[in-house]
Coordinates of C-alpha atoms in Angstrom, one line a residue:
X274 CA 0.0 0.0 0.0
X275 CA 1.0 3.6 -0.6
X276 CA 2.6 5.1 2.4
X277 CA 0.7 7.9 3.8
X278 CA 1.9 10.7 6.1
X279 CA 0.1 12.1 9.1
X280 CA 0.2 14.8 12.0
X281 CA 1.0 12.9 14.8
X282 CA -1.3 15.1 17.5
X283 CA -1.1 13.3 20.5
X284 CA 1.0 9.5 21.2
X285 CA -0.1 7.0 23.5
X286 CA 1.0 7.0 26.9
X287 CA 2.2 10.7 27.4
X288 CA 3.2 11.9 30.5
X289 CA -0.1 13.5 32.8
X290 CA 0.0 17.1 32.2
X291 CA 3.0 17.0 29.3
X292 CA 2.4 16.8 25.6
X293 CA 4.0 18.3 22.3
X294 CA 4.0 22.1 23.3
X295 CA 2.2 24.4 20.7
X296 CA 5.1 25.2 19.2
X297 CA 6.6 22.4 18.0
X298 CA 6.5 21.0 15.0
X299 CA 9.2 18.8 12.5
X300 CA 8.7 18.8 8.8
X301 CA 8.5 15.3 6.6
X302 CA 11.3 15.5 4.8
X303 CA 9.8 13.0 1.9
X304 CA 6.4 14.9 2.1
X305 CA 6.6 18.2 3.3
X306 CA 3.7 17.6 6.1
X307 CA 4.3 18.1 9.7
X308 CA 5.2 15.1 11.9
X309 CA 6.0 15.7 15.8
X310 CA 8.7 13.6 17.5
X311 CA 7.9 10.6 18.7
X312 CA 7.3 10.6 22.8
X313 CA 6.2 6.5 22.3
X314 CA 8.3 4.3 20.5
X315 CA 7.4 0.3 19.5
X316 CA 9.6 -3.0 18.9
X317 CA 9.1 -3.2 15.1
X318 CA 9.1 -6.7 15.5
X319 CA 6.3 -6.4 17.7
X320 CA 4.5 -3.2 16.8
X321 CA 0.8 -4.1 17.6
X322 CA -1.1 -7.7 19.1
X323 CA -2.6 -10.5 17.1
X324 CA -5.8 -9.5 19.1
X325 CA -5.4 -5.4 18.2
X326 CA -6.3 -6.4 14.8
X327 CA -8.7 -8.6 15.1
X328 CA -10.8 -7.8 18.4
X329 CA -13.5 -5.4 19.2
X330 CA -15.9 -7.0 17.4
X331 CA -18.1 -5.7 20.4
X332 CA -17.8 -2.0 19.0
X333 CA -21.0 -0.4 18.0
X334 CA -21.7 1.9 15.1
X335 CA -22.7 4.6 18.1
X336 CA -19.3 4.2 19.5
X337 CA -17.3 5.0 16.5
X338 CA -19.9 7.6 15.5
X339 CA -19.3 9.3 19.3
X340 CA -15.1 8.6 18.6
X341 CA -15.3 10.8 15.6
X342 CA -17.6 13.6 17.1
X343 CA -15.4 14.1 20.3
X344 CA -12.5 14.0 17.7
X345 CA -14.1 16.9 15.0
X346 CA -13.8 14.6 12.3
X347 CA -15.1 15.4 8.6
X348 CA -16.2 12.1 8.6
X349 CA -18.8 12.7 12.1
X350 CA -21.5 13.9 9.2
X351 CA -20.4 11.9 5.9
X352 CA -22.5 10.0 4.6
X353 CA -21.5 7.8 1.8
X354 CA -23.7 8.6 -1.6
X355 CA -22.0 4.9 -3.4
X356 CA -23.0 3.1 -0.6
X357 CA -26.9 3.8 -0.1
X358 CA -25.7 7.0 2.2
X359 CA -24.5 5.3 4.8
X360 CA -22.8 7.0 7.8
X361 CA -18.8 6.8 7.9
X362 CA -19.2 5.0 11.2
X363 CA -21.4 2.3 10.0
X364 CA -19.4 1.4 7.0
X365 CA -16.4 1.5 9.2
X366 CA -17.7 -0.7 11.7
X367 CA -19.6 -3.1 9.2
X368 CA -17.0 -3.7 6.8
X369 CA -14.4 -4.2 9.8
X370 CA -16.4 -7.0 11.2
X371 CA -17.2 -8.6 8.3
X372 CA -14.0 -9.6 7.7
X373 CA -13.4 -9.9 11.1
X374 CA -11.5 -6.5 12.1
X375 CA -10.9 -4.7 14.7
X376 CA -12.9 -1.2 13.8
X377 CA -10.6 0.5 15.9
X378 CA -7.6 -0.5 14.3
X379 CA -10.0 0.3 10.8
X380 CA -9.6 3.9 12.9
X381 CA -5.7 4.1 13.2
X382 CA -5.5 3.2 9.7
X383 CA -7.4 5.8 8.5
X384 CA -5.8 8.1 10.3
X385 CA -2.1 7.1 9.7
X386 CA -2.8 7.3 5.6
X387 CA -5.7 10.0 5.6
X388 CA -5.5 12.4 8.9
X389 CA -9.5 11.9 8.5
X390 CA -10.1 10.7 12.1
X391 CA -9.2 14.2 12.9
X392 CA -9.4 16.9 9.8
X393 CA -12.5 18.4 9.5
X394 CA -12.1 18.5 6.0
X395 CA -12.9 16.1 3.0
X396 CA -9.3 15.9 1.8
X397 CA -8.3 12.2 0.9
X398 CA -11.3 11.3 1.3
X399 CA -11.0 8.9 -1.5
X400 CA -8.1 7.5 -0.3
X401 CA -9.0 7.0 2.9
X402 CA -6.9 3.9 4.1
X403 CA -4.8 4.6 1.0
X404 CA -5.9 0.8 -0.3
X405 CA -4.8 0.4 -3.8
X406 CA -2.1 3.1 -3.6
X407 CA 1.0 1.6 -4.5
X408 CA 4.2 3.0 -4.0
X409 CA 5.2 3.1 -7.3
X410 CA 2.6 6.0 -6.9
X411 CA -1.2 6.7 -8.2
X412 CA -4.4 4.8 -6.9
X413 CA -6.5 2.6 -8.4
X414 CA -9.7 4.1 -9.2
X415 CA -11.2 0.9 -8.5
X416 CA -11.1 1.5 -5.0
X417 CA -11.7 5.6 -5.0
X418 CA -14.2 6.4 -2.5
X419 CA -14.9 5.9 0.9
X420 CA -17.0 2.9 1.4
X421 CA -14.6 1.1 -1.1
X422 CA -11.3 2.1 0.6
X423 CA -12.8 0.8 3.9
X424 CA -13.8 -2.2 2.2
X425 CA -10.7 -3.2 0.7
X426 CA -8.6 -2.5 3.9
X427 CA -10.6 -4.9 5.6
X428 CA -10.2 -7.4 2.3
X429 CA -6.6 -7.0 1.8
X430 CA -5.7 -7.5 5.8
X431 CA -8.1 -10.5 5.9
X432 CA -6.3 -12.0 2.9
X433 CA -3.0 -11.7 4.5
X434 CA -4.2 -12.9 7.6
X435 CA -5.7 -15.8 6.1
X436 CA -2.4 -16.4 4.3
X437 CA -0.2 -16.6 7.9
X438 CA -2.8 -18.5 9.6
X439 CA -2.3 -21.3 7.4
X440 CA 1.4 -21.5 8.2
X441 CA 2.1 -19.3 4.8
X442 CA 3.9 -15.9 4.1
X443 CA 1.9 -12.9 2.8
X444 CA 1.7 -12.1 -0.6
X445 CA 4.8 -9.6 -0.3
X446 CA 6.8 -12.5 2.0
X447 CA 6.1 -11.3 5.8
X448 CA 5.9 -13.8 7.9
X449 CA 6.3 -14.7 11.9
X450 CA 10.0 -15.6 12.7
X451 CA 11.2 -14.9 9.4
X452 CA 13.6 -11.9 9.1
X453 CA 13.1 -9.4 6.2
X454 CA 14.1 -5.9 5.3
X455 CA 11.4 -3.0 5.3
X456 CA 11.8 0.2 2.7
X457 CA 13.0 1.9 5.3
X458 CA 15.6 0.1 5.1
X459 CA 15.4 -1.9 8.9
X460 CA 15.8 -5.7 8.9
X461 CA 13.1 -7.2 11.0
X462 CA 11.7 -10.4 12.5
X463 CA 8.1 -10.1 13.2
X464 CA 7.3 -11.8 16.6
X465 CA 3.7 -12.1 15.4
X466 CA 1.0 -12.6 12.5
X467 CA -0.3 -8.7 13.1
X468 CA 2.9 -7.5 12.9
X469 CA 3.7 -9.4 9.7
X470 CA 0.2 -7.8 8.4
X471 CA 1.1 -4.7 9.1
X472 CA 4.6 -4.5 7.2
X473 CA 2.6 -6.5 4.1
X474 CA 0.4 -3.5 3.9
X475 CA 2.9 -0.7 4.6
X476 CA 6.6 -1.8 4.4
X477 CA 7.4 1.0 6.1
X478 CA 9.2 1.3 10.5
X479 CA 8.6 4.6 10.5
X480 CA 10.0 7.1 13.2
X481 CA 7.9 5.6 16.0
X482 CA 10.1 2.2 16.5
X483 CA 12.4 1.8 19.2
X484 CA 15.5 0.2 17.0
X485 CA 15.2 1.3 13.3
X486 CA 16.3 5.0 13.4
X487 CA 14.2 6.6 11.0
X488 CA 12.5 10.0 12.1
X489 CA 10.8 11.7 8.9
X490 CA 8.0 9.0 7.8
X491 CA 5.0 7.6 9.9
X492 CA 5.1 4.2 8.9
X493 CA 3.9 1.2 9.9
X494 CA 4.7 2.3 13.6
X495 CA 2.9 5.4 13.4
X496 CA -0.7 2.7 13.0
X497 CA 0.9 1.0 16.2
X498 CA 1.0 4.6 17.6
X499 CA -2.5 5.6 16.9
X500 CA -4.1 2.7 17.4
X501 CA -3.1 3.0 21.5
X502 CA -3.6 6.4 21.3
X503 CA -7.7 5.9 20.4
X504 CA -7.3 2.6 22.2
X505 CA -6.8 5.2 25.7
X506 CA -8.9 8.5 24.4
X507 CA -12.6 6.8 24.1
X508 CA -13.9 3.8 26.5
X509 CA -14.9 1.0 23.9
X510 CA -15.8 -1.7 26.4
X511 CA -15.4 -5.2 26.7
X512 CA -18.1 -6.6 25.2
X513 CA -20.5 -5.7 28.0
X514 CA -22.8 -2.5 28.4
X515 CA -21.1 0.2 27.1
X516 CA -22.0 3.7 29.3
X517 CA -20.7 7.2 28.7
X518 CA -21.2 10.5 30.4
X519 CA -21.7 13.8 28.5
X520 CA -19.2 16.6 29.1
X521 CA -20.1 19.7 28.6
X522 CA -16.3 20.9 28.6
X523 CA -15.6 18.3 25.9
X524 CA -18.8 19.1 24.3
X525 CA -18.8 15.1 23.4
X526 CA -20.0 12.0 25.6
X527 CA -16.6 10.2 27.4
X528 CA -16.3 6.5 28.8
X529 CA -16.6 5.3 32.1
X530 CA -13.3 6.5 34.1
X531 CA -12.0 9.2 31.6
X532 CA -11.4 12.7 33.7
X533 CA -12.4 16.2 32.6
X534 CA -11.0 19.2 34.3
X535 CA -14.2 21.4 33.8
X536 CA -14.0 24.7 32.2
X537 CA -16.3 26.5 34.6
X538 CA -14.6 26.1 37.6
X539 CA -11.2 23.9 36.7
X540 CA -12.7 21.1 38.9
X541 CA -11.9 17.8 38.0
X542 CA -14.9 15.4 37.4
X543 CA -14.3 11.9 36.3
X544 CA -17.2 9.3 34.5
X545 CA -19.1 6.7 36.6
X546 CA -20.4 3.6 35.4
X547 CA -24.1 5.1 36.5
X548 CA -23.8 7.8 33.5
X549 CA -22.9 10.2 36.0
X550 CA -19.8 12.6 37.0
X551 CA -18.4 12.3 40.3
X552 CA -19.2 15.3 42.8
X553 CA -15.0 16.5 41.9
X554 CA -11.7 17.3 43.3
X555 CA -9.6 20.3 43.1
X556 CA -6.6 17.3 42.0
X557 CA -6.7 14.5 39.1
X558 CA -7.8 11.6 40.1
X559 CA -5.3 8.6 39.8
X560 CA -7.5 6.4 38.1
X561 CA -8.2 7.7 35.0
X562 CA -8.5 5.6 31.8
X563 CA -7.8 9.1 29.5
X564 CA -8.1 12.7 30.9
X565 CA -8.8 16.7 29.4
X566 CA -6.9 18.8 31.4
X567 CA -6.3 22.4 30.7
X568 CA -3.5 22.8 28.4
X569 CA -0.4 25.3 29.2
X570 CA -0.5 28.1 26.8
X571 CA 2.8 29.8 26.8
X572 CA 1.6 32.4 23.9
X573 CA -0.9 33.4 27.3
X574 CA 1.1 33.1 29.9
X575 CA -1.1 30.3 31.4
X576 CA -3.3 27.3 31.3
X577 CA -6.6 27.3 29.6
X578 CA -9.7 24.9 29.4
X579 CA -10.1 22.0 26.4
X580 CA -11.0 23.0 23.2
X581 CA -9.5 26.5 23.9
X582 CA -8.1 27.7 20.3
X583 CA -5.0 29.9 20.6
X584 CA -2.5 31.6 17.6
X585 CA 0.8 31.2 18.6
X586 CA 3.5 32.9 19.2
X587 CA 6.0 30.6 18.1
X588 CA 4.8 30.3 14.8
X589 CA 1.5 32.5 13.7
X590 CA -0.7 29.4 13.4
X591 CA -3.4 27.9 15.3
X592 CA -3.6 25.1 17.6
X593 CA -6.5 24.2 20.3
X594 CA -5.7 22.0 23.3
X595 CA -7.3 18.8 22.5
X596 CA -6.8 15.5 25.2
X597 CA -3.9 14.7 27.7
X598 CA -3.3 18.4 27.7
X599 CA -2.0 18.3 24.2
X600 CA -2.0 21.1 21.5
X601 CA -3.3 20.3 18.1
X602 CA -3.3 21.6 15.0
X603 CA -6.2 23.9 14.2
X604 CA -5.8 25.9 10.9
X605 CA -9.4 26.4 10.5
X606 CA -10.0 27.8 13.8
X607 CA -10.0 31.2 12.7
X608 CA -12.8 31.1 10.3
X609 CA -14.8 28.4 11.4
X610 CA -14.5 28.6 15.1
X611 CA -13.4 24.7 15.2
X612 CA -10.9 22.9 15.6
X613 CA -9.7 19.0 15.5
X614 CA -11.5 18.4 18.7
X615 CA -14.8 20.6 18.5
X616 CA -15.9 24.0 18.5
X617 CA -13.3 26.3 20.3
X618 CA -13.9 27.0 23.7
X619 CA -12.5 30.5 23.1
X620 CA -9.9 31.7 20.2
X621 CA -7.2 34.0 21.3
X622 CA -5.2 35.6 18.0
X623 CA -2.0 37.7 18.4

């Protein structure tokens, strides 16, 4: 598959209260879009579990379709005209479990070849999960279109895990325990069947692995990256009940245990598994699954509530403080009054 580049806004496992600051930004050298550096880094031989790729066959079409309003997505109101107008969440989350696909990795993918999970524009839309994009360069217009790309993600994974699950490599000769060198270049030994599908459909480390070096592409790591950043942002459940709490602050419904630091009186409130938010404390909890803490603003000169949308200093351009406490990129801010997480709390320009 064609490798795609994306902004990577916020990595799994950051530090409470740390993040990229607004400032900081590294340019792609091979595509000329804005990568951050990496503050999580996987074992490319180990980049994501058999069961990340093929679990969550619990997740609902409301679930996804609540992931990608919290997240300002383009895709939160798409509805696909090829595909009797379905919505972008049910065609992600039927197509994924049809072939038996995790819907959340069907997320990370998206995002690591598109950016759609959290541009509130159409851009790529075509080439969502850039399936039928070689590297050679050009897509197939056999798969152009939404509904199509998502369908032939989930195809061309199946097929390759069909392929290893019989004891046999993938159609480009990944395999579990065999060692092979990536277009990186990196020579590496996938521990395990999703790993091997990964580097099948983008032969790529990327910058986000622990031993291959390379810092100016995404990647097959960057999907690894993403996938445990949703994985921690949006309670999907186990298969049970699933329950959520609406946040005002977040302007979006949150999973049992995520925390919110409220913007009316900085108090921080975390999800029960009644629907409810807990009475609060003037602290963060310790217990929380993901959290929206204000963000530290040092174009202000101090900390301001989630969603807030603020021009920087540093560089002229926008950015509104999204989860963990992380700034992200928010070009549109200043005539739409959104941003990658929602309508902006409040804009500040220079």
């Amino acid at each position: 598959m064609k490798l795609r580049y994306t902004l990577l806004l916020l990595p799994a496992l950051l530090a409470v209260g740390c993040g990229p600051s607004e400032d900081e930004a590294v340019v792609d050298e091979l595509t000329g879009q804005v990568l951050e550096p990496a503050t999580t880094e996987y074992d490319m031989h180990r980049l994501l579990e058999d069961t990340d790729i093929t679990g969550g066959q619990w997740i609902t079409v409301a679930q996804v379709q609540a992931f990608l309003q919290q997240k300002g997505s383009y895709l939160a109101t798409y509805k696909d005209p090829a595909w009797n107008n379905k919505t972008a969440a049910t065609l992600i989350v039927e197509q994924s479990k049809l072939q038996t696909i995790n819907p959340l990795y069907m997320l990370a993918r998206i995002q690591t070849e598109s950016s759609l999970i959290t541009s509130g524009t159409s851009t790529n839309l075509a080439k969502a999960t850039g399936c039928g994009c070689p590297d050679s360069g050009g897509c197939s217009t056999s798969y152009a279109g939404f509904g199509k790309q998502i369908e032939c993600s989930a195809k061309k994974l199946r097929g390759y895990l069909v392929d290893l699950d019989a004891g046999r490599a993938t159609i480009s000769g990944w395999k579990p325990g065999v060692l092979k060198s990536t277009s990186d270049p990196c020579s590496v030994k996938p521990v395990n069947k999703a790993t091997a599908a990964l580097y099948t459909y983008t032969p790529w480390v990327g910058a986000y692995a622990i031993q291959c070096g390379r810092t100016d592409i995404g990647g097959s790591s960057l999907v690894a990256v993403k996938y445990n950043q949703f994985k921690g942002e949006y309670n999907w459940g186990t298969g049970g009940s699933t329950v959520t709490c609406y946040s005002g602050t977040v302007e979006a419904n949150v999973g049992v245990g995520v925390c919110v630091q409220s913007s009316s009186d900085a108090i921080w409130r975390q999800c029960q598994a009644d629907g409810t938010f807990t009475a609060g404390t003037t602290t963060k909890p310790t217990n929380c699954t993901a959290s929206w803490p204000y963000c530290s603003s040092a174009t202000l000169g101090r900390s301001v509530p989630a969603r807030t949308c603020v021009q920087s200093s540093g560089d002229s351009q926008w950015h509104q403080c999204g989860a963990e406490g992380a700034w992200q990129s928010a070009p549109t801010a200043p005539t739409s009054g959104t941003g990658p997480v929602g309508t902006c709390y409040a804009t500040y320009a220079l």
